[in-house]
mmCIF file with all atom_site columns, C-alpha atoms in Angstrom:
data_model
loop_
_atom_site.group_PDB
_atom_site.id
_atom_site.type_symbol
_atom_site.label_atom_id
_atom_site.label_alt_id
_atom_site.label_comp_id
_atom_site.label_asym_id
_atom_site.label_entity_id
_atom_site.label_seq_id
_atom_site.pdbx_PDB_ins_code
_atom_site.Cartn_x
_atom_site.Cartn_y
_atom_site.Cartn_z
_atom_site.occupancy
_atom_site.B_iso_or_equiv
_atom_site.pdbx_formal_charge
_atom_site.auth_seq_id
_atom_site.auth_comp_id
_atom_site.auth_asym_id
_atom_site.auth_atom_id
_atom_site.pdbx_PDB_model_num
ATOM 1   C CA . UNK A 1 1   ? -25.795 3.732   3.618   1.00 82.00 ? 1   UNK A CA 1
ATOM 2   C CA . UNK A 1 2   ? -23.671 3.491   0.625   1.00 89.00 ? 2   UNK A CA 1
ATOM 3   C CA . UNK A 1 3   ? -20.056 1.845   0.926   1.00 90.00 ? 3   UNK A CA 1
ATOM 4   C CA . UNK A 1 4   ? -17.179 3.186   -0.650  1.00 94.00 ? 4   UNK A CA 1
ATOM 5   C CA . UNK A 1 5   ? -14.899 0.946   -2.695  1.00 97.00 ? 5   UNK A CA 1
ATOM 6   C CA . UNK A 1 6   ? -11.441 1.761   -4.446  1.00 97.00 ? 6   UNK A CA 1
ATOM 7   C CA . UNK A 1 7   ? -11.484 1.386   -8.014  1.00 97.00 ? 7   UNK A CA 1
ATOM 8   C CA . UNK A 1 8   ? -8.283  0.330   -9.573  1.00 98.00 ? 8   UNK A CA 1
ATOM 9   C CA . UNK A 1 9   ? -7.321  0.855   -13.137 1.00 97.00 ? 9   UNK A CA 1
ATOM 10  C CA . UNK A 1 10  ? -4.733  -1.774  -14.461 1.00 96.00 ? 10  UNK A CA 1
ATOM 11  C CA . UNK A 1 11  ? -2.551  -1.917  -17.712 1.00 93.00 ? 11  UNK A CA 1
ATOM 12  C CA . UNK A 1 12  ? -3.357  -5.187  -18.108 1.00 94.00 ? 12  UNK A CA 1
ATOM 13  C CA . UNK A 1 13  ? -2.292  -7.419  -15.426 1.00 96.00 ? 13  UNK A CA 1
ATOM 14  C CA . UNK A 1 14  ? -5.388  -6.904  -12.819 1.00 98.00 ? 14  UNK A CA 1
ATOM 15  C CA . UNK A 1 15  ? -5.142  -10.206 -11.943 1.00 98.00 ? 15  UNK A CA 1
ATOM 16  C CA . UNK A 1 16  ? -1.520  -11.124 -10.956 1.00 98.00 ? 16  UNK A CA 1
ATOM 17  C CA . UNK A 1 17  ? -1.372  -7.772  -9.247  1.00 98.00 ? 17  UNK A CA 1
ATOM 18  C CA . UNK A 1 18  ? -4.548  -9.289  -7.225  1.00 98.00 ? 18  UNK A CA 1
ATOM 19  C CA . UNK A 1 19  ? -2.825  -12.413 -6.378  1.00 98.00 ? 19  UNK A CA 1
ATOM 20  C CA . UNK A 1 20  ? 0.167   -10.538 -5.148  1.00 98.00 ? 20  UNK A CA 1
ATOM 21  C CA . UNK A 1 21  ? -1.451  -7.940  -2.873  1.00 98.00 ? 21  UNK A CA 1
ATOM 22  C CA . UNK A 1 22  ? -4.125  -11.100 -1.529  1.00 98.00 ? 22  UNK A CA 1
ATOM 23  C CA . UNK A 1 23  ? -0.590  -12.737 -0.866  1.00 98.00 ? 23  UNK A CA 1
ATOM 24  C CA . UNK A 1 24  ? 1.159   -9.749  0.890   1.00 98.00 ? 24  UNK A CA 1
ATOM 25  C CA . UNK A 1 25  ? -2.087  -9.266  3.161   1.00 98.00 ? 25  UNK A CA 1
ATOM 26  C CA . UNK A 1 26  ? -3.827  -11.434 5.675   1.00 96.00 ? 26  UNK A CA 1
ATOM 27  C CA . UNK A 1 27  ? -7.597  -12.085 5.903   1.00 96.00 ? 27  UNK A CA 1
ATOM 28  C CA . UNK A 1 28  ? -7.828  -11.482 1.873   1.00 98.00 ? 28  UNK A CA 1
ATOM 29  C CA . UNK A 1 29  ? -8.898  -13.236 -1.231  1.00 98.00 ? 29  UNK A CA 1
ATOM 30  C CA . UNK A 1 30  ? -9.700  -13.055 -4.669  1.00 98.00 ? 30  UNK A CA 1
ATOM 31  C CA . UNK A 1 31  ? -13.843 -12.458 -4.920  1.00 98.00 ? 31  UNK A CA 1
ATOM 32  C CA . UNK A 1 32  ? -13.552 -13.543 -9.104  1.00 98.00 ? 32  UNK A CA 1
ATOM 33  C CA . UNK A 1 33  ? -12.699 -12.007 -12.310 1.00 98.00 ? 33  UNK A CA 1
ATOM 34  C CA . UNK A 1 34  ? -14.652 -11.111 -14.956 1.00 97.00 ? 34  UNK A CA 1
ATOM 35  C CA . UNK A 1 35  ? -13.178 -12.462 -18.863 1.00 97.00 ? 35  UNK A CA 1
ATOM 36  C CA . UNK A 1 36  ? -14.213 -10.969 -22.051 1.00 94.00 ? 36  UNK A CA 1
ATOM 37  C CA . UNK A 1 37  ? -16.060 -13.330 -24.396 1.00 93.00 ? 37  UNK A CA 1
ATOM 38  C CA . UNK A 1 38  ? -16.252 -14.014 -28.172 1.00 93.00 ? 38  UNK A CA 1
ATOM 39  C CA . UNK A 1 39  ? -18.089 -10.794 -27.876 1.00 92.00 ? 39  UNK A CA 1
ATOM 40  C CA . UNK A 1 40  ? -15.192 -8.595  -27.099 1.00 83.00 ? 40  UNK A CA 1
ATOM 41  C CA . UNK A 1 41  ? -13.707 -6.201  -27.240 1.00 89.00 ? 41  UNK A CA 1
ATOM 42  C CA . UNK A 1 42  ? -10.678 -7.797  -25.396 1.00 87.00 ? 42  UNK A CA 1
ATOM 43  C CA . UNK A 1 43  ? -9.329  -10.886 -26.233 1.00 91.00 ? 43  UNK A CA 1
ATOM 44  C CA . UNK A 1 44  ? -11.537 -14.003 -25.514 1.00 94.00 ? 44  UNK A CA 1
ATOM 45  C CA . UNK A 1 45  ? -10.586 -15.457 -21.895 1.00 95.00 ? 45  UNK A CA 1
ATOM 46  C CA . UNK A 1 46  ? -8.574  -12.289 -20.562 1.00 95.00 ? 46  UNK A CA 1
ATOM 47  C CA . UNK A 1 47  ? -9.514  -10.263 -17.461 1.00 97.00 ? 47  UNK A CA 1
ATOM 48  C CA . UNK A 1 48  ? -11.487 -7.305  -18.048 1.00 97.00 ? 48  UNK A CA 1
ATOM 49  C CA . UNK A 1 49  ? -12.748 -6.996  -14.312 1.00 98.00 ? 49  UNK A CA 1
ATOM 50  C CA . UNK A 1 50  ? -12.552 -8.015  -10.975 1.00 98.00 ? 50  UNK A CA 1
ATOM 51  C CA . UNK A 1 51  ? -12.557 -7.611  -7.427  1.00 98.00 ? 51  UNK A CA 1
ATOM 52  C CA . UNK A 1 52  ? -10.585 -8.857  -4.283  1.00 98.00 ? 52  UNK A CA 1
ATOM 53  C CA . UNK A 1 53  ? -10.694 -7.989  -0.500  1.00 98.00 ? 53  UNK A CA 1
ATOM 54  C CA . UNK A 1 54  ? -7.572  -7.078  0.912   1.00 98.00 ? 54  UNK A CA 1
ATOM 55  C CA . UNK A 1 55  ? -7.726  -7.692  5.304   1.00 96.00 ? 55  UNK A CA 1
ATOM 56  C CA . UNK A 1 56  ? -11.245 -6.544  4.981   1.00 94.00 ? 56  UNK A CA 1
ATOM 57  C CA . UNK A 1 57  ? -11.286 -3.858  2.587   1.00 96.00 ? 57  UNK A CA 1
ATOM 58  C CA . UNK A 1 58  ? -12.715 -4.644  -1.087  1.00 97.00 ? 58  UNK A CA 1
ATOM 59  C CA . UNK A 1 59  ? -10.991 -3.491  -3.797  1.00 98.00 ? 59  UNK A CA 1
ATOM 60  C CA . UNK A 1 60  ? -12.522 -3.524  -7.379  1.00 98.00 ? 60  UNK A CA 1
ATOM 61  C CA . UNK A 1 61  ? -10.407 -3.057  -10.724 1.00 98.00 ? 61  UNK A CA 1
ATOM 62  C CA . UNK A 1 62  ? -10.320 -2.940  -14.676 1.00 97.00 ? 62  UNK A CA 1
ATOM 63  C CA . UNK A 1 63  ? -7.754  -4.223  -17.151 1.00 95.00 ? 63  UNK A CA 1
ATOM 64  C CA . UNK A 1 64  ? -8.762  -0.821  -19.059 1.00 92.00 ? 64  UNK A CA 1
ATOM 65  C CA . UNK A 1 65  ? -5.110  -0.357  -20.968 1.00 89.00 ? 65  UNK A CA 1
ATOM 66  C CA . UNK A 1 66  ? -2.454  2.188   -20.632 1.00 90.00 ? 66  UNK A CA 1
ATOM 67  C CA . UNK A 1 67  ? -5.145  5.080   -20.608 1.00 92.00 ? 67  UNK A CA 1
ATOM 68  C CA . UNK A 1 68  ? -3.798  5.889   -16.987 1.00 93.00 ? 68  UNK A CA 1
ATOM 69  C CA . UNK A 1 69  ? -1.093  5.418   -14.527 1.00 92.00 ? 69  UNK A CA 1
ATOM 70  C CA . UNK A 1 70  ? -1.048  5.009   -10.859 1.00 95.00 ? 70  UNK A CA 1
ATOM 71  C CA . UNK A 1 71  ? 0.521   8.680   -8.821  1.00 93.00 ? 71  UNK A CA 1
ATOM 72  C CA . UNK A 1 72  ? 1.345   9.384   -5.630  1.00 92.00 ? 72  UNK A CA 1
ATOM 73  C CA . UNK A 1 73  ? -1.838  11.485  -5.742  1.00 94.00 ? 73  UNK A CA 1
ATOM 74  C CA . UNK A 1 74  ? -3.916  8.890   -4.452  1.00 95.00 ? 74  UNK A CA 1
ATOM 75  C CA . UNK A 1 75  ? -1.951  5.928   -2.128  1.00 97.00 ? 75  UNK A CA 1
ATOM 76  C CA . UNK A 1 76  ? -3.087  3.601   0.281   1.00 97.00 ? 76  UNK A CA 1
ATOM 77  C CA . UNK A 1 77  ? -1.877  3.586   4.058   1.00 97.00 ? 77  UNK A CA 1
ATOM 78  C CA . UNK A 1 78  ? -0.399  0.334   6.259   1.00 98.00 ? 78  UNK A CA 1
ATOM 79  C CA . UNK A 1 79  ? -0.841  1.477   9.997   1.00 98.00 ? 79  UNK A CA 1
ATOM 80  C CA . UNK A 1 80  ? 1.248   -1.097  11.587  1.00 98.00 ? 80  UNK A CA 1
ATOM 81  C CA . UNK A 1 81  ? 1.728   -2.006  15.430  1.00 98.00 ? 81  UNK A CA 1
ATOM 82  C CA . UNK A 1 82  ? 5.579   -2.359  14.895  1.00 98.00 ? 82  UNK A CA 1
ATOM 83  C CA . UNK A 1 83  ? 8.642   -3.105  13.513  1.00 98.00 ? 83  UNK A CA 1
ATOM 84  C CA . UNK A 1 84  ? 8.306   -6.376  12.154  1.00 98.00 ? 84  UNK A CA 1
ATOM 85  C CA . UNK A 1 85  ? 5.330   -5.023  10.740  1.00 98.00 ? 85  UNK A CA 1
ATOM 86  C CA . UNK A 1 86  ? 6.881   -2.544  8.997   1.00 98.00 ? 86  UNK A CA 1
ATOM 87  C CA . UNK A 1 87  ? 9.671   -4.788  7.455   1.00 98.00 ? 87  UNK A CA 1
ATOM 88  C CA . UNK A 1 88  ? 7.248   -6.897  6.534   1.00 98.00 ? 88  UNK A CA 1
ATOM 89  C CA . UNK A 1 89  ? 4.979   -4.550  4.214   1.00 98.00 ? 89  UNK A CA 1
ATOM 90  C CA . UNK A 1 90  ? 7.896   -2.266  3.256   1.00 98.00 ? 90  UNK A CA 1
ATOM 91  C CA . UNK A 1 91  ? 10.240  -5.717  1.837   1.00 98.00 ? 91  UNK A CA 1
ATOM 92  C CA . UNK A 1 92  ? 7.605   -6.967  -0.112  1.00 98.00 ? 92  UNK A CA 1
ATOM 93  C CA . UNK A 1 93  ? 5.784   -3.822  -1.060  1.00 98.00 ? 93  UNK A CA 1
ATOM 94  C CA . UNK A 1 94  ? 8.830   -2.602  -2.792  1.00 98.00 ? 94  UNK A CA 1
ATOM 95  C CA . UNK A 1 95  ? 10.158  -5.503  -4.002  1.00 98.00 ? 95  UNK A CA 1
ATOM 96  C CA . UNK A 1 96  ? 9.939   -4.679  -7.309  1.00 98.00 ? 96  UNK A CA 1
ATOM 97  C CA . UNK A 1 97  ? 8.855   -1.509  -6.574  1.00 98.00 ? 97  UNK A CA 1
ATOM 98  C CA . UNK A 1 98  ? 10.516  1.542   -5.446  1.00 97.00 ? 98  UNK A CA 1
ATOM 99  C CA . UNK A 1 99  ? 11.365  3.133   -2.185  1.00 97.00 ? 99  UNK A CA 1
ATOM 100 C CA . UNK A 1 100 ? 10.650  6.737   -1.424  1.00 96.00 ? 100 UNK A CA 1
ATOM 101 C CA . UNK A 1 101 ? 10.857  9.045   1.626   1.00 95.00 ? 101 UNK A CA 1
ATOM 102 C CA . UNK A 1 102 ? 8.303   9.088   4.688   1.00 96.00 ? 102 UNK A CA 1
ATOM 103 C CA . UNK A 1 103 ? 7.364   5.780   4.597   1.00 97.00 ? 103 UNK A CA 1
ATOM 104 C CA . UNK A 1 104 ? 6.118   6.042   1.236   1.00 97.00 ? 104 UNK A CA 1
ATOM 105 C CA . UNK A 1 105 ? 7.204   3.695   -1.403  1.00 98.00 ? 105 UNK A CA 1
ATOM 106 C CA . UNK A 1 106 ? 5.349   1.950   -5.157  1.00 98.00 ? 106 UNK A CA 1
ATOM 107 C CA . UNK A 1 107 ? 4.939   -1.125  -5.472  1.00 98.00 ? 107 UNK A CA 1
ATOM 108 C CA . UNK A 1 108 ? 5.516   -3.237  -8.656  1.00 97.00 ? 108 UNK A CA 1
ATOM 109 C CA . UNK A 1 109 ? 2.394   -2.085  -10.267 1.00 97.00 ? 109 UNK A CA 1
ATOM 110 C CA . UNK A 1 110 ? 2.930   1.475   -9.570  1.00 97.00 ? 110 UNK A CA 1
ATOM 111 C CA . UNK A 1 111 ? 0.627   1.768   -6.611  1.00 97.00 ? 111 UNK A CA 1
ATOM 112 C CA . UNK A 1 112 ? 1.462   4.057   -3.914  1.00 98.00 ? 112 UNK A CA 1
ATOM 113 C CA . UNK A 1 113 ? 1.738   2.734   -0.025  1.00 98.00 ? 113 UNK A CA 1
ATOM 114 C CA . UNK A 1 114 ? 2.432   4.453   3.298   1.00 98.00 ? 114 UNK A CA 1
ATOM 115 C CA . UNK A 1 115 ? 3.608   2.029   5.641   1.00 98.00 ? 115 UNK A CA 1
ATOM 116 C CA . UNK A 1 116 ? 3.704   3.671   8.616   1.00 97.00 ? 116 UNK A CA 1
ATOM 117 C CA . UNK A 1 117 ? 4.195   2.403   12.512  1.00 98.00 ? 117 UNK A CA 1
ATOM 118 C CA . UNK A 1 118 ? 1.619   3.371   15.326  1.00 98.00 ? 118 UNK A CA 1
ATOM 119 C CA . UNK A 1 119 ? 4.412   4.522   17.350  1.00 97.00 ? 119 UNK A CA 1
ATOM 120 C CA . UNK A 1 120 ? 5.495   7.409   14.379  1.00 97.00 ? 120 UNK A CA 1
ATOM 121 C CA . UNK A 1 121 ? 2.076   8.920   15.168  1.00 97.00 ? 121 UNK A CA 1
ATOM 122 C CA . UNK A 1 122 ? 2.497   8.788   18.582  1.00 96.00 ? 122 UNK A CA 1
ATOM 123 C CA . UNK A 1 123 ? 5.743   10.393  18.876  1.00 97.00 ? 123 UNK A CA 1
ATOM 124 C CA . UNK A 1 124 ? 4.870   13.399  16.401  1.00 96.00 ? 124 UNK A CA 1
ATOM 125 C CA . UNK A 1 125 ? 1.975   14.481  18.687  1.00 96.00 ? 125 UNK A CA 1
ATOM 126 C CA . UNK A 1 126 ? 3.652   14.134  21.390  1.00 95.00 ? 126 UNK A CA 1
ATOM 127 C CA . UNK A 1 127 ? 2.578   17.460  23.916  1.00 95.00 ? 127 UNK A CA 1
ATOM 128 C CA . UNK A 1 128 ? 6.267   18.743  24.154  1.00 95.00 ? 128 UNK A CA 1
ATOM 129 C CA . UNK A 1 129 ? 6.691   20.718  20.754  1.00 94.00 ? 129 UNK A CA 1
ATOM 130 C CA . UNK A 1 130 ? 10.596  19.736  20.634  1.00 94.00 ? 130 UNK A CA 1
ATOM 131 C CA . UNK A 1 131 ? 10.019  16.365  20.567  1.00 95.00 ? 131 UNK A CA 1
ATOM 132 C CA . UNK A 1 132 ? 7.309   16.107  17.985  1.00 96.00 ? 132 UNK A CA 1
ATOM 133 C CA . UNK A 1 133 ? 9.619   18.333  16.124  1.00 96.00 ? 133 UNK A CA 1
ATOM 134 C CA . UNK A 1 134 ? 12.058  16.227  16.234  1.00 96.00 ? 134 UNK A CA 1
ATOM 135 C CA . UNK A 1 135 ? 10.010  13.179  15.158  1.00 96.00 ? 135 UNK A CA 1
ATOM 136 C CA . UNK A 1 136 ? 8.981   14.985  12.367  1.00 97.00 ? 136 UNK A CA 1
ATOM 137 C CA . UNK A 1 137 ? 12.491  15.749  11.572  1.00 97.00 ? 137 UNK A CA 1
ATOM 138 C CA . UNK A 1 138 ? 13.887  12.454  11.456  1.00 97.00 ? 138 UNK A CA 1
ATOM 139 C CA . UNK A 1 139 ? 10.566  11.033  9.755   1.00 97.00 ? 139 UNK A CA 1
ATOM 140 C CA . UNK A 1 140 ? 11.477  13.182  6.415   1.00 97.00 ? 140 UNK A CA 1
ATOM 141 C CA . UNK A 1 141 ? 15.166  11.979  6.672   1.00 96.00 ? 141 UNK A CA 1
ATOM 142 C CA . UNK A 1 142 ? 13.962  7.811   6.338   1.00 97.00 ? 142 UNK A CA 1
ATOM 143 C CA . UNK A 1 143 ? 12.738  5.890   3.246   1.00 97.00 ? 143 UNK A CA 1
ATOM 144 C CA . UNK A 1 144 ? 11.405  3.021   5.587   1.00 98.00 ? 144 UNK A CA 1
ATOM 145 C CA . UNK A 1 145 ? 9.959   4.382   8.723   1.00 98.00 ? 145 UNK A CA 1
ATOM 146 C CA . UNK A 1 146 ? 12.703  2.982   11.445  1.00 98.00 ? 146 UNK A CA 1
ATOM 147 C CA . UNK A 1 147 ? 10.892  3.100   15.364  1.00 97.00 ? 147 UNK A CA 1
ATOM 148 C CA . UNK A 1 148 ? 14.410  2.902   16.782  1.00 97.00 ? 148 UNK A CA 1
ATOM 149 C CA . UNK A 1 149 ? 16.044  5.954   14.826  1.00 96.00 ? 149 UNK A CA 1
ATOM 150 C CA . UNK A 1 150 ? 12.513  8.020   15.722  1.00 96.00 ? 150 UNK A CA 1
ATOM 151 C CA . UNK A 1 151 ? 13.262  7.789   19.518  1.00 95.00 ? 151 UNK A CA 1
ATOM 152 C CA . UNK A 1 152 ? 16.230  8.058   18.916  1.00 95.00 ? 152 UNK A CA 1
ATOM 153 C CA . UNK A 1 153 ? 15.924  11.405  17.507  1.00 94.00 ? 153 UNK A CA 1
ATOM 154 C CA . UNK A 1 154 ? 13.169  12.361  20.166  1.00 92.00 ? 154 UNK A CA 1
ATOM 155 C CA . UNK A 1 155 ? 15.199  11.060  22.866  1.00 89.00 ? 155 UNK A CA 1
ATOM 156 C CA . UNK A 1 156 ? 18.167  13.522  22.047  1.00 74.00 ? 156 UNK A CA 1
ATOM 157 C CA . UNK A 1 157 ? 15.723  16.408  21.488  1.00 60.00 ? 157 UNK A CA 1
ATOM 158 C CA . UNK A 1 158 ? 15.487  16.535  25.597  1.00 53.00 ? 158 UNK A CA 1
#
């Protein structure tokens, strides 16, 4: 069976982005790079290519120039088990980055992330209608996902 891998396409800076994201998640690491040569057609000793693993999942990229940018089109979800969690990939996923609504934010290099708590999916299927609504509802008010505003909400719903 054929795996699939997510393809990255970089400005230039493939390989700091790598080193951030390997230091951001656990269980990761930087596979190699790939440099152009005296042959070209980058500069001799620059990344062209690479590939990193990121808590299990591999990740490939190019340095192929400002051909394309990263959009929200395509982003990359952070299921986490709580709070802490969440602080933890939201502060240093948008540092240098920005913040957007849903749990959705961009990182430095323009990459899209949904960081997203367990209990958010949890409370919006919850069986009573009202208070999945109102998870829902209070879900599109946040930038970070906050647990304690979400039952919050829920709770008041009864």
């Amino acid at each position: 069976m054929p795996s699939i891998t997510p393809s990255l396409w970089f400005d230039h800076n493939l390989e700091e982005a790598a080193r951030f994201y390997t230091s951001v998640f656990p269980n990761s690491q930087i596979e190699g790079f790939n440099r152009y040569t005296e042959a070209g057609p980058g500069e001799p000793g620059t990344v062209a290519s690479g590939s990193f693993v990121l808590d299990g999942t591999r990740f490939i990229g190019i340095n192929g120039g400002p051909v394309f940018q990263f959009t929200e089109a395509v982003s990359f979800a952070v299921t986490c088990k709580d709070q802490d969690e969440v602080d933890y990939y939201w502060d240093r996923l948008t540092d240098g980055g920005a913040e957007s609504q849903c749990g959705w934010c961009t990182d430095r290099y323009g990459l899209s992330w949904q960081v997203v708590p367990e209990r958010l999916y949890e409370l919006i299927a919850d069986p009573d209608p009202a208070r999945a609504a109102a998870a829902t509802t209070a879900m599109l008010g946040m930038g970070k996902i906050v647990i304690a505003e979400l039952e919050k909400a829920v709770d008041v719903s009864v």
